[in-house]
mmCIF file of C-alpha atoms in Angstrom:
data_model
loop_
_atom_site.group_PDB
_atom_site.id
_atom_site.type_symbol
_atom_site.label_atom_id
_atom_site.label_comp_id
_atom_site.label_asym_id
_atom_site.label_seq_id
_atom_site.Cartn_x
_atom_site.Cartn_y
_atom_site.Cartn_z
ATOM 1 C CA MET A 1333 -130.069 -219.364 92.393
ATOM 2 C CA THR A 1334 -130.440 -222.690 90.544
ATOM 3 C CA GLU A 1335 -128.931 -225.845 92.020
ATOM 4 C CA ARG A 1336 -126.546 -226.162 89.083
ATOM 5 C CA LEU A 1337 -125.302 -222.569 89.510
ATOM 6 C CA GLN A 1338 -124.994 -223.194 93.246
ATOM 7 C CA ILE A 1339 -122.717 -226.197 92.673
ATOM 8 C CA PHE A 1340 -120.691 -224.262 90.081
ATOM 9 C CA VAL A 1341 -120.118 -221.330 92.453
ATOM 10 C CA ILE A 1342 -119.194 -223.635 95.366
ATOM 11 C CA VAL A 1343 -116.662 -225.471 93.184
ATOM 12 C CA LEU A 1344 -115.289 -222.140 91.915
ATOM 13 C CA GLY A 1345 -114.990 -220.801 95.479
ATOM 14 C CA LEU A 1346 -113.194 -223.938 96.655
ATOM 15 C CA LEU A 1347 -110.861 -223.847 93.630
ATOM 16 C CA ILE A 1348 -109.951 -220.232 94.437
ATOM 17 C CA PHE A 1349 -109.454 -221.098 98.093
ATOM 18 C CA PHE A 1350 -107.197 -224.102 97.547
ATOM 19 C CA GLY A 1351 -105.469 -222.500 94.567
ATOM 20 C CA ILE A 1352 -104.438 -219.579 96.756
ATOM 21 C CA ILE A 1353 -103.255 -221.889 99.551
ATOM 22 C CA GLU A 1354 -101.139 -223.789 96.995
ATOM 23 C CA LEU A 1355 -99.618 -220.536 95.622
ATOM 24 C CA VAL A 1356 -98.669 -219.467 99.148
ATOM 25 C CA ARG A 1357 -97.239 -222.940 99.853
ATOM 26 C CA ARG A 1358 -95.073 -222.692 96.716
ATOM 27 C CA ARG A 1359 -94.030 -219.152 97.807
ATOM 28 C CA LYS A 1360 -95.439 -217.677 94.585
ATOM 29 C CA LEU A 1361 -97.785 -215.441 96.582
ATOM 30 C CA ARG A 1362 -97.041 -213.688 99.843
ATOM 31 C CA GLU A 1363 -99.346 -214.326 102.800
ATOM 32 C CA GLU A 1364 -100.274 -210.659 103.065
ATOM 33 C CA TYR A 1365 -101.716 -210.695 99.536
ATOM 34 C CA SER A 1366 -103.352 -214.127 99.891
ATOM 35 C CA PHE A 1367 -105.761 -212.894 102.555
ATOM 36 C CA ILE A 1368 -107.892 -210.798 100.213
ATOM 37 C CA TRP A 1369 -108.248 -213.694 97.718
ATOM 38 C CA LEU A 1370 -109.108 -216.213 100.434
ATOM 39 C CA ILE A 1371 -111.889 -213.875 101.554
ATOM 40 C CA THR A 1372 -113.115 -213.768 97.929
ATOM 41 C CA GLY A 1373 -113.285 -217.567 97.790
ATOM 42 C CA PHE A 1374 -115.059 -217.609 101.151
ATOM 43 C CA PHE A 1375 -117.765 -215.228 99.926
ATOM 44 C CA PHE A 1376 -118.296 -217.297 96.756
ATOM 45 C CA VAL A 1377 -119.074 -220.360 98.894
ATOM 46 C CA LEU A 1378 -121.113 -218.315 101.388
ATOM 47 C CA PHE A 1379 -123.385 -216.857 98.692
ATOM 48 C CA ALA A 1380 -123.811 -220.258 97.061
ATOM 49 C CA LEU A 1381 -124.780 -222.002 100.299
ATOM 50 C CA TRP A 1382 -126.986 -219.200 101.618
ATOM 51 C CA SER A 1383 -128.355 -217.515 98.534
ATOM 52 C CA ASP A 1384 -130.984 -215.856 100.756
ATOM 53 C CA ILE A 1385 -128.231 -213.440 101.842
ATOM 54 C CA LEU A 1386 -128.189 -212.118 98.277
ATOM 55 C CA LEU A 1387 -131.956 -211.613 98.362
ATOM 56 C CA VAL A 1388 -131.738 -209.704 101.656
ATOM 57 C CA LEU A 1389 -128.841 -207.616 100.324
ATOM 58 C CA SER A 1390 -130.702 -206.861 97.076
ATOM 59 C CA GLU A 1391 -133.725 -205.693 98.996
ATOM 60 C CA PHE A 1392 -131.557 -203.594 101.314
ATOM 61 C CA VAL A 1393 -129.681 -201.869 98.469
ATOM 62 C CA GLY A 1394 -132.764 -201.619 96.258
ATOM 63 C CA ILE A 1395 -131.701 -203.863 93.382
ATOM 64 C CA ALA A 1396 -134.443 -205.913 91.707
ATOM 65 C CA LEU A 1397 -132.395 -208.931 90.616
ATOM 66 C CA PRO A 1398 -130.047 -210.690 93.104
ATOM 67 C CA VAL A 1399 -127.649 -211.476 90.262
ATOM 68 C CA ASN A 1400 -127.201 -207.734 89.684
ATOM 69 C CA THR A 1401 -126.339 -207.363 93.371
ATOM 70 C CA LEU A 1402 -123.610 -209.925 92.816
ATOM 71 C CA PHE A 1403 -122.243 -207.997 89.806
ATOM 72 C CA PHE A 1404 -122.452 -204.722 91.716
ATOM 73 C CA MET A 1405 -120.552 -206.151 94.669
ATOM 74 C CA ALA A 1406 -117.962 -207.671 92.343
ATOM 75 C CA LEU A 1407 -117.478 -204.262 90.722
ATOM 76 C CA ILE A 1408 -117.040 -202.550 94.089
ATOM 77 C CA PHE A 1409 -114.641 -205.280 95.160
ATOM 78 C CA ILE A 1410 -112.514 -204.900 92.004
ATOM 79 C CA PHE A 1411 -112.502 -201.124 92.417
ATOM 80 C CA LEU A 1412 -111.264 -201.413 96.009
ATOM 81 C CA LEU A 1413 -108.712 -203.994 94.944
ATOM 82 C CA CYS A 1414 -107.352 -201.617 92.261
ATOM 83 C CA LEU A 1415 -107.171 -198.816 94.818
ATOM 84 C CA TYR A 1416 -105.323 -201.088 97.242
ATOM 85 C CA PHE A 1417 -102.792 -202.081 94.573
ATOM 86 C CA SER A 1418 -102.340 -198.417 93.561
ATOM 87 C CA LEU A 1419 -101.466 -197.668 97.187
ATOM 88 C CA ARG A 1420 -99.021 -200.559 97.252
ATOM 89 C CA ILE A 1421 -97.459 -199.449 93.936
ATOM 90 C CA SER A 1422 -97.062 -195.897 95.265
ATOM 91 C CA ALA A 1423 -95.262 -197.185 98.350
ATOM 92 C CA LEU A 1424 -93.107 -199.533 96.267
ATOM 93 C CA THR A 1425 -92.246 -196.715 93.822
ATOM 94 C CA THR A 1426 -90.865 -194.643 96.708
ATOM 95 C CA GLN A 1427 -88.927 -197.664 98.005
ATOM 96 C CA VAL A 1428 -87.473 -198.465 94.556
ATOM 97 C CA LYS A 1429 -86.538 -194.791 94.055
ATOM 98 C CA ASN A 1430 -84.761 -194.644 97.418
ATOM 99 C CA LEU A 1431 -82.953 -197.927 96.732
ATOM 100 C CA ALA A 1432 -81.818 -196.794 93.270
ATOM 101 C CA GLN A 1433 -80.545 -193.500 94.700
ATOM 102 C CA GLU A 1434 -78.748 -195.311 97.525
ATOM 103 C CA LEU A 1435 -77.199 -197.731 95.033
ATOM 104 C CA ALA A 1436 -76.024 -194.879 92.789
ATOM 105 C CA LEU A 1437 -74.480 -192.954 95.702
ATOM 106 C CA LEU A 1438 -72.803 -196.076 97.131
ATOM 107 C CA GLN A 1439 -71.449 -197.014 93.708
ATOM 108 C CA ASN A 1440 -69.973 -193.535 93.427
ATOM 109 C CA GLN A 1441 -68.280 -193.987 96.823
ATOM 110 C CA THR A 1442 -67.008 -197.442 95.835
ATOM 111 C CA ASN A 1443 -65.640 -196.131 92.537
ATOM 112 C CA ALA A 1444 -63.835 -193.352 94.388
ATOM 113 C CA MET A 1445 -62.192 -195.923 96.683
ATOM 114 C CA HIS A 1446 -61.541 -198.563 93.996
ATOM 115 C CA PRO A 1447 -61.394 -196.826 90.598
ATOM 116 C CA LYS A 1448 -60.888 -200.107 88.668
ATOM 117 C CA ILE A 1449 -64.302 -201.576 89.505
ATOM 118 C CA PRO A 1450 -66.463 -201.098 86.379
ATOM 119 C CA THR A 1451 -69.706 -199.155 86.697
ATOM 120 C CA VAL A 1452 -73.151 -200.455 85.782
ATOM 121 C CA PRO A 1453 -73.532 -200.037 81.985
ATOM 122 C CA MET B 93 -68.711 -164.807 102.803
ATOM 123 C CA ILE B 94 -69.302 -167.875 100.646
ATOM 124 C CA SER B 95 -66.382 -169.990 99.524
ATOM 125 C CA GLU B 96 -66.769 -171.616 96.119
ATOM 126 C CA ARG B 97 -65.671 -174.877 97.765
ATOM 127 C CA GLU B 98 -68.904 -174.873 99.766
ATOM 128 C CA ILE B 99 -70.917 -174.925 96.551
ATOM 129 C CA LEU B 100 -71.933 -178.011 94.632
ATOM 130 C CA VAL B 101 -72.991 -177.386 91.032
ATOM 131 C CA LEU B 102 -75.600 -180.006 90.211
ATOM 132 C CA ILE B 103 -76.376 -181.043 86.629
ATOM 133 C CA PRO B 104 -79.076 -183.687 86.065
ATOM 134 C CA ALA B 105 -78.512 -185.297 82.669
ATOM 135 C CA PHE B 106 -80.331 -187.819 80.508
ATOM 136 C CA ASN B 107 -78.797 -188.675 77.138
ATOM 137 C CA GLU B 108 -76.886 -185.388 76.867
ATOM 138 C CA GLU B 109 -73.475 -186.667 75.682
ATOM 139 C CA GLY B 110 -73.280 -183.978 72.990
ATOM 140 C CA ARG B 111 -74.052 -181.066 75.313
ATOM 141 C CA VAL B 112 -73.028 -181.851 78.878
ATOM 142 C CA GLY B 113 -69.283 -181.394 78.199
ATOM 143 C CA GLU B 114 -69.716 -177.780 77.127
ATOM 144 C CA VAL B 115 -71.916 -177.077 80.143
ATOM 145 C CA ILE B 116 -69.256 -178.502 82.505
ATOM 146 C CA ARG B 117 -66.536 -176.417 80.814
ATOM 147 C CA GLY B 118 -68.747 -173.357 81.232
ATOM 148 C CA VAL B 119 -69.220 -174.069 84.939
ATOM 149 C CA ARG B 120 -65.431 -174.484 85.357
ATOM 150 C CA LYS B 121 -64.925 -171.083 83.724
ATOM 151 C CA PHE B 122 -67.261 -169.210 86.048
ATOM 152 C CA LEU B 123 -67.033 -171.253 89.294
ATOM 153 C CA GLY B 124 -63.620 -172.876 89.048
ATOM 154 C CA GLN B 125 -63.312 -173.937 92.692
ATOM 155 C CA SER B 126 -66.724 -175.572 93.029
ATOM 156 C CA ALA B 127 -67.405 -179.290 92.792
ATOM 157 C CA ILE B 128 -69.459 -180.324 89.765
ATOM 158 C CA LEU B 129 -71.812 -183.262 90.104
ATOM 159 C CA VAL B 130 -73.558 -184.818 87.117
ATOM 160 C CA ILE B 131 -76.465 -187.124 87.896
ATOM 161 C CA ASP B 132 -76.603 -189.481 84.935
ATOM 162 C CA ASP B 133 -80.270 -190.486 84.981
ATOM 163 C CA GLY B 134 -79.943 -193.884 83.315
ATOM 164 C CA SER B 135 -78.617 -192.532 80.003
ATOM 165 C CA SER B 136 -78.108 -194.992 77.166
ATOM 166 C CA ASP B 137 -75.404 -192.837 75.580
ATOM 167 C CA ARG B 138 -71.960 -191.713 76.814
ATOM 168 C CA THR B 139 -73.223 -188.943 79.117
ATOM 169 C CA ALA B 140 -71.462 -190.407 82.176
ATOM 170 C CA HIS B 141 -68.209 -191.044 80.282
ATOM 171 C CA VAL B 142 -68.088 -187.547 78.774
ATOM 172 C CA SER B 143 -68.851 -185.973 82.169
ATOM 173 C CA ARG B 144 -66.044 -187.930 83.855
ATOM 174 C CA GLU B 145 -63.647 -186.977 81.060
ATOM 175 C CA GLU B 146 -64.471 -183.330 81.775
ATOM 176 C CA GLY B 147 -63.606 -183.869 85.437
ATOM 177 C CA ALA B 148 -67.094 -183.890 86.952
ATOM 178 C CA ILE B 149 -68.151 -186.246 89.711
ATOM 179 C CA VAL B 150 -70.699 -188.641 88.220
ATOM 180 C CA VAL B 151 -73.435 -190.499 90.050
ATOM 181 C CA SER B 152 -75.298 -192.860 87.723
ATOM 182 C CA HIS B 153 -78.824 -194.064 88.321
ATOM 183 C CA PRO B 154 -79.240 -197.755 87.388
ATOM 184 C CA PHE B 155 -82.273 -196.770 85.287
ATOM 185 C CA ASN B 156 -84.184 -193.621 84.338
ATOM 186 C CA LEU B 157 -85.972 -192.137 87.360
ATOM 187 C CA GLY B 158 -86.938 -188.694 86.087
ATOM 188 C CA VAL B 159 -85.531 -185.227 86.609
ATOM 189 C CA GLY B 160 -87.127 -184.699 90.044
ATOM 190 C CA THR B 161 -85.509 -187.831 91.436
ATOM 191 C CA ALA B 162 -82.201 -187.044 89.718
ATOM 192 C CA LEU B 163 -82.170 -183.685 91.498
ATOM 193 C CA GLN B 164 -82.979 -185.336 94.820
ATOM 194 C CA THR B 165 -80.065 -187.758 94.365
ATOM 195 C CA GLY B 166 -77.875 -184.669 93.934
ATOM 196 C CA TYR B 167 -79.308 -183.092 97.091
ATOM 197 C CA LYS B 168 -78.637 -186.335 98.986
ATOM 198 C CA TYR B 169 -75.043 -186.282 97.737
ATOM 199 C CA ALA B 170 -74.673 -182.630 98.811
ATOM 200 C CA VAL B 171 -75.996 -183.339 102.322
ATOM 201 C CA GLN B 172 -73.854 -186.483 102.604
ATOM 202 C CA GLU B 173 -70.693 -184.596 101.586
ATOM 203 C CA GLY B 174 -71.483 -181.532 103.690
ATOM 204 C CA PHE B 175 -71.975 -178.918 100.962
ATOM 205 C CA LYS B 176 -73.727 -175.782 102.160
ATOM 206 C CA TYR B 177 -75.085 -174.650 98.802
ATOM 207 C CA VAL B 178 -76.282 -176.281 95.623
ATOM 208 C CA ILE B 179 -76.708 -174.507 92.303
ATOM 209 C CA GLN B 180 -78.502 -176.600 89.719
ATOM 210 C CA LEU B 181 -78.658 -176.105 85.984
ATOM 211 C CA ASP B 182 -79.754 -178.109 82.953
ATOM 212 C CA ALA B 183 -77.352 -180.244 80.926
ATOM 213 C CA ASP B 184 -78.770 -179.160 77.560
ATOM 214 C CA GLY B 185 -77.034 -175.771 77.528
ATOM 215 C CA GLN B 186 -80.174 -173.663 78.012
ATOM 216 C CA HIS B 187 -78.906 -172.305 81.336
ATOM 217 C CA PRO B 188 -75.822 -170.175 80.601
ATOM 218 C CA PRO B 189 -73.087 -170.785 83.239
ATOM 219 C CA GLU B 190 -72.176 -167.078 83.026
ATOM 220 C CA PHE B 191 -75.073 -166.454 85.446
ATOM 221 C CA LEU B 192 -73.520 -168.661 88.155
ATOM 222 C CA PRO B 193 -71.671 -165.724 89.811
ATOM 223 C CA ALA B 194 -75.025 -163.900 90.018
ATOM 224 C CA PHE B 195 -76.437 -166.855 91.958
ATOM 225 C CA THR B 196 -73.477 -166.926 94.368
ATOM 226 C CA SER B 197 -73.738 -163.159 94.934
ATOM 227 C CA LYS B 198 -77.438 -163.521 95.650
ATOM 228 C CA LEU B 199 -76.790 -166.436 98.027
ATOM 229 C CA LYS B 200 -74.376 -164.176 99.920
ATOM 230 C CA GLU B 201 -76.643 -161.172 100.280
ATOM 231 C CA THR B 202 -80.110 -162.656 100.732
ATOM 232 C CA GLU B 203 -81.942 -164.295 103.618
ATOM 233 C CA ALA B 204 -83.895 -166.394 101.122
ATOM 234 C CA ASP B 205 -83.386 -170.173 101.210
ATOM 235 C CA LEU B 206 -84.110 -170.789 97.551
ATOM 236 C CA ILE B 207 -83.117 -168.623 94.592
ATOM 237 C CA VAL B 208 -84.926 -169.220 91.311
ATOM 238 C CA GLY B 209 -83.559 -167.969 88.000
ATOM 239 C CA SER B 210 -86.319 -166.309 86.006
ATOM 240 C CA ARG B 211 -86.410 -166.052 82.221
ATOM 241 C CA PHE B 212 -89.335 -163.678 82.456
ATOM 242 C CA LEU B 213 -87.312 -160.979 84.196
ATOM 243 C CA THR B 214 -85.025 -160.630 81.176
ATOM 244 C CA GLY B 215 -87.618 -161.077 78.449
ATOM 245 C CA SER B 216 -85.780 -164.149 77.147
ATOM 246 C CA GLU B 217 -88.933 -166.253 77.612
ATOM 247 C CA GLU B 218 -89.639 -165.317 73.973
ATOM 248 C CA ARG B 219 -87.390 -168.266 73.106
ATOM 249 C CA MET B 220 -89.855 -170.681 74.708
ATOM 250 C CA SER B 221 -92.689 -172.147 72.633
ATOM 251 C CA ALA B 222 -96.033 -170.308 72.863
ATOM 252 C CA ILE B 223 -97.693 -173.225 74.702
ATOM 253 C CA ARG B 224 -94.940 -173.484 77.296
ATOM 254 C CA ARG B 225 -94.823 -169.727 77.757
ATOM 255 C CA THR B 226 -98.596 -169.549 78.307
ATOM 256 C CA GLY B 227 -98.562 -172.534 80.661
ATOM 257 C CA ASN B 228 -95.702 -171.044 82.617
ATOM 258 C CA LYS B 229 -97.483 -167.712 82.977
ATOM 259 C CA LEU B 230 -100.667 -169.457 84.108
ATOM 260 C CA PHE B 231 -98.902 -171.460 86.805
ATOM 261 C CA ALA B 232 -96.888 -168.391 87.837
ATOM 262 C CA ARG B 233 -100.139 -166.502 88.432
ATOM 263 C CA ILE B 234 -101.749 -169.382 90.330
ATOM 264 C CA LEU B 235 -98.636 -169.848 92.460
ATOM 265 C CA SER B 236 -98.264 -166.115 93.146
ATOM 266 C CA PHE B 237 -101.908 -165.992 94.214
ATOM 267 C CA LEU B 238 -101.524 -169.012 96.526
ATOM 268 C CA ILE B 239 -98.376 -167.782 98.261
ATOM 269 C CA ASN B 240 -99.275 -164.089 98.075
ATOM 270 C CA GLU B 241 -95.873 -163.235 96.570
ATOM 271 C CA LYS B 242 -94.934 -162.525 92.979
ATOM 272 C CA LEU B 243 -93.028 -165.324 91.281
ATOM 273 C CA THR B 244 -92.638 -165.236 87.517
ATOM 274 C CA ASP B 245 -90.981 -168.500 86.473
ATOM 275 C CA PRO B 246 -92.066 -171.600 88.413
ATOM 276 C CA THR B 247 -90.788 -174.044 85.772
ATOM 277 C CA SER B 248 -87.242 -172.715 85.717
ATOM 278 C CA GLY B 249 -84.689 -175.367 86.620
ATOM 279 C CA TYR B 250 -81.894 -172.857 87.174
ATOM 280 C CA ARG B 251 -81.906 -172.599 90.971
ATOM 281 C CA ALA B 252 -79.726 -172.216 94.031
ATOM 282 C CA LEU B 253 -80.548 -173.879 97.337
ATOM 283 C CA LYS B 254 -79.214 -173.322 100.812
ATOM 284 C CA SER B 255 -78.597 -176.207 103.220
ATOM 285 C CA THR B 256 -81.889 -175.502 105.031
ATOM 286 C CA VAL B 257 -83.861 -176.405 101.905
ATOM 287 C CA LEU B 258 -81.494 -179.264 101.081
ATOM 288 C CA GLN B 259 -82.276 -180.925 104.418
ATOM 289 C CA PHE B 260 -85.966 -180.694 103.542
ATOM 290 C CA CYS B 261 -85.501 -182.032 100.015
ATOM 291 C CA VAL B 262 -83.718 -185.246 101.022
ATOM 292 C CA GLN B 263 -86.784 -186.485 102.882
ATOM 293 C CA ASP B 264 -89.537 -188.674 101.449
ATOM 294 C CA GLN B 265 -91.976 -185.746 101.422
ATOM 295 C CA TYR B 266 -90.005 -184.512 98.410
ATOM 296 C CA ALA B 267 -91.808 -186.548 95.737
ATOM 297 C CA PHE B 268 -91.879 -184.390 92.627
ATOM 298 C CA ASP B 269 -91.570 -185.736 89.061
ATOM 299 C CA TYR B 270 -91.057 -182.149 87.894
ATOM 300 C CA PRO B 271 -90.221 -179.919 90.868
ATOM 301 C CA ASP B 272 -91.959 -176.819 89.518
ATOM 302 C CA ALA B 273 -94.912 -174.836 90.924
ATOM 303 C CA ASP B 274 -95.927 -177.642 93.313
ATOM 304 C CA PHE B 275 -92.391 -177.814 94.690
ATOM 305 C CA LEU B 276 -92.224 -174.036 95.187
ATOM 306 C CA LEU B 277 -95.631 -174.054 96.891
ATOM 307 C CA THR B 278 -94.524 -176.856 99.237
ATOM 308 C CA ILE B 279 -91.279 -175.037 100.005
ATOM 309 C CA HIS B 280 -93.131 -171.809 100.735
ATOM 310 C CA ARG B 281 -95.723 -173.516 102.936
ATOM 311 C CA SER B 282 -92.883 -175.177 104.840
ATOM 312 C CA GLY B 283 -91.644 -171.769 105.931
ATOM 313 C CA PHE B 284 -88.780 -171.248 103.481
ATOM 314 C CA ARG B 285 -88.221 -168.007 101.592
ATOM 315 C CA ILE B 286 -88.000 -167.863 97.806
ATOM 316 C CA GLU B 287 -86.518 -165.096 95.658
ATOM 317 C CA GLU B 288 -85.939 -164.748 91.946
ATOM 318 C CA ILE B 289 -83.031 -163.391 89.922
ATOM 319 C CA PRO B 290 -83.049 -162.735 86.181
ATOM 320 C CA PHE B 291 -81.232 -164.913 83.674
ATOM 321 C CA ARG B 292 -81.260 -165.211 79.923
ATOM 322 C CA VAL B 293 -82.247 -168.587 78.516
ATOM 323 C CA ASP B 294 -80.221 -169.895 75.572
ATOM 324 C CA PRO B 295 -81.470 -172.238 72.827
ATOM 325 C CA ARG B 296 -80.800 -175.957 73.377
ATOM 326 C CA LEU B 297 -77.367 -177.031 72.153
ATOM 327 C CA GLY B 298 -79.091 -179.913 70.337
ATOM 328 C CA GLY B 299 -81.124 -183.044 71.120
ATOM 329 C CA THR B 300 -84.855 -183.097 71.813
ATOM 330 C CA SER B 301 -86.921 -181.763 74.703
ATOM 331 C CA GLN B 302 -88.761 -184.245 76.950
ATOM 332 C CA HIS B 303 -91.815 -181.949 76.851
ATOM 333 C CA SER B 304 -93.432 -182.947 73.570
ATOM 334 C CA GLY B 305 -96.651 -184.562 72.292
ATOM 335 C CA LEU B 306 -99.385 -184.861 74.904
ATOM 336 C CA ALA B 307 -96.913 -184.437 77.768
ATOM 337 C CA PRO B 308 -97.759 -180.732 78.390
ATOM 338 C CA LEU B 309 -101.455 -181.618 78.788
ATOM 339 C CA PHE B 310 -100.757 -184.390 81.319
ATOM 340 C CA TYR B 311 -98.252 -182.109 83.029
ATOM 341 C CA SER B 312 -100.852 -179.353 83.439
ATOM 342 C CA ILE B 313 -103.531 -181.683 84.819
ATOM 343 C CA LYS B 314 -101.084 -183.320 87.210
ATOM 344 C CA MET B 315 -99.769 -179.935 88.362
ATOM 345 C CA MET B 316 -103.277 -178.598 89.053
ATOM 346 C CA ILE B 317 -104.119 -181.693 91.141
ATOM 347 C CA SER B 318 -100.793 -181.413 92.923
ATOM 348 C CA LEU B 319 -101.303 -177.717 93.798
ATOM 349 C CA PHE B 320 -104.807 -178.449 95.044
ATOM 350 C CA VAL B 321 -103.656 -181.330 97.262
ATOM 351 C CA ILE B 322 -100.750 -179.321 98.695
ATOM 352 C CA MET B 323 -103.186 -176.589 99.735
ATOM 353 C CA LEU B 324 -105.189 -179.233 101.623
ATOM 354 C CA ARG B 325 -102.119 -180.258 103.605
ATOM 355 C CA LYS B 326 -101.295 -178.650 106.913
ATOM 356 C CA LYS B 327 -98.697 -175.887 106.788
ATOM 357 C CA SER B 328 -95.436 -176.860 108.484
ATOM 358 C CA ALA B 329 -93.523 -173.679 109.136
ATOM 359 C CA ASP B 330 -91.139 -175.432 111.522
ATOM 360 C CA SER B 331 -89.326 -177.371 108.788
ATOM 361 C CA ASN B 332 -86.342 -175.092 108.958
#
């Protein structure tokens, strides 16, 4: 890894790290979701500072160019991230469904008790 | 002996303002003492208004959640209000209310927990499109093979459920967009008994079917995956 690329990756990693902290501070991102992005920033800095890790990893996995190892790992990471979000969406879909059903049944009860309250259009 | 007051007639409806009224009047004619519940699944037309005008109880979803969820909302209402039986039929007029007494008679005499109306036992499946008819037959064969019992119409929405099945269907394990073959397989593997009775399907009273375009293809793929996954799950015969 060239010195220039090393500096670029370190800066990028730090930007991700502090950017995520700032989003959590502003309550735009929940702590539980910030963790995975903080880890991402950490690995950016780690690989930039100790680029030998990439060489060792490349040799272990059998990839000729360390940069390809980086792309491969990024791909795996994005795949796992998508899977994680699919799991979250599935859980949220069930929660939204249950809430909507509960709302509809409660609104029916409320309308039966107070017929003048208008229903949701 | 089943009292009509113990029966809830459940009609899931999405944009059926032109048809649901006639269906409700038909139900009144054949099961006059039963409560009629319309689940308005986020319709943008006057489905809810028309249903109320006809004297049905209306529960309105805040947005469209699909027919499987609409049915589950009805089951939740039935359990909440203490109904012992639910008979469900479509709001588009394809399920003639004149068959409702046949469902109640069957509920009385059978030990089965779920009664499914079959179009294939009367030969009225000829009114279905060729693709739907073929798909239905395919899934009927797969389902019959998996449960080792002959079922002919897994996609029929004309059904009657006893409280045992209702208790099962209000739980989160009921997660069916279209409660067809995968639902029947789950029900069977949970220890419930299923029987069929014949009914004659009528043409739609108007409007358009939700099963058009590429939907049947996605439906088939999803159903195959669903059946496969259900077979991987452990049987739970103690559900009832």
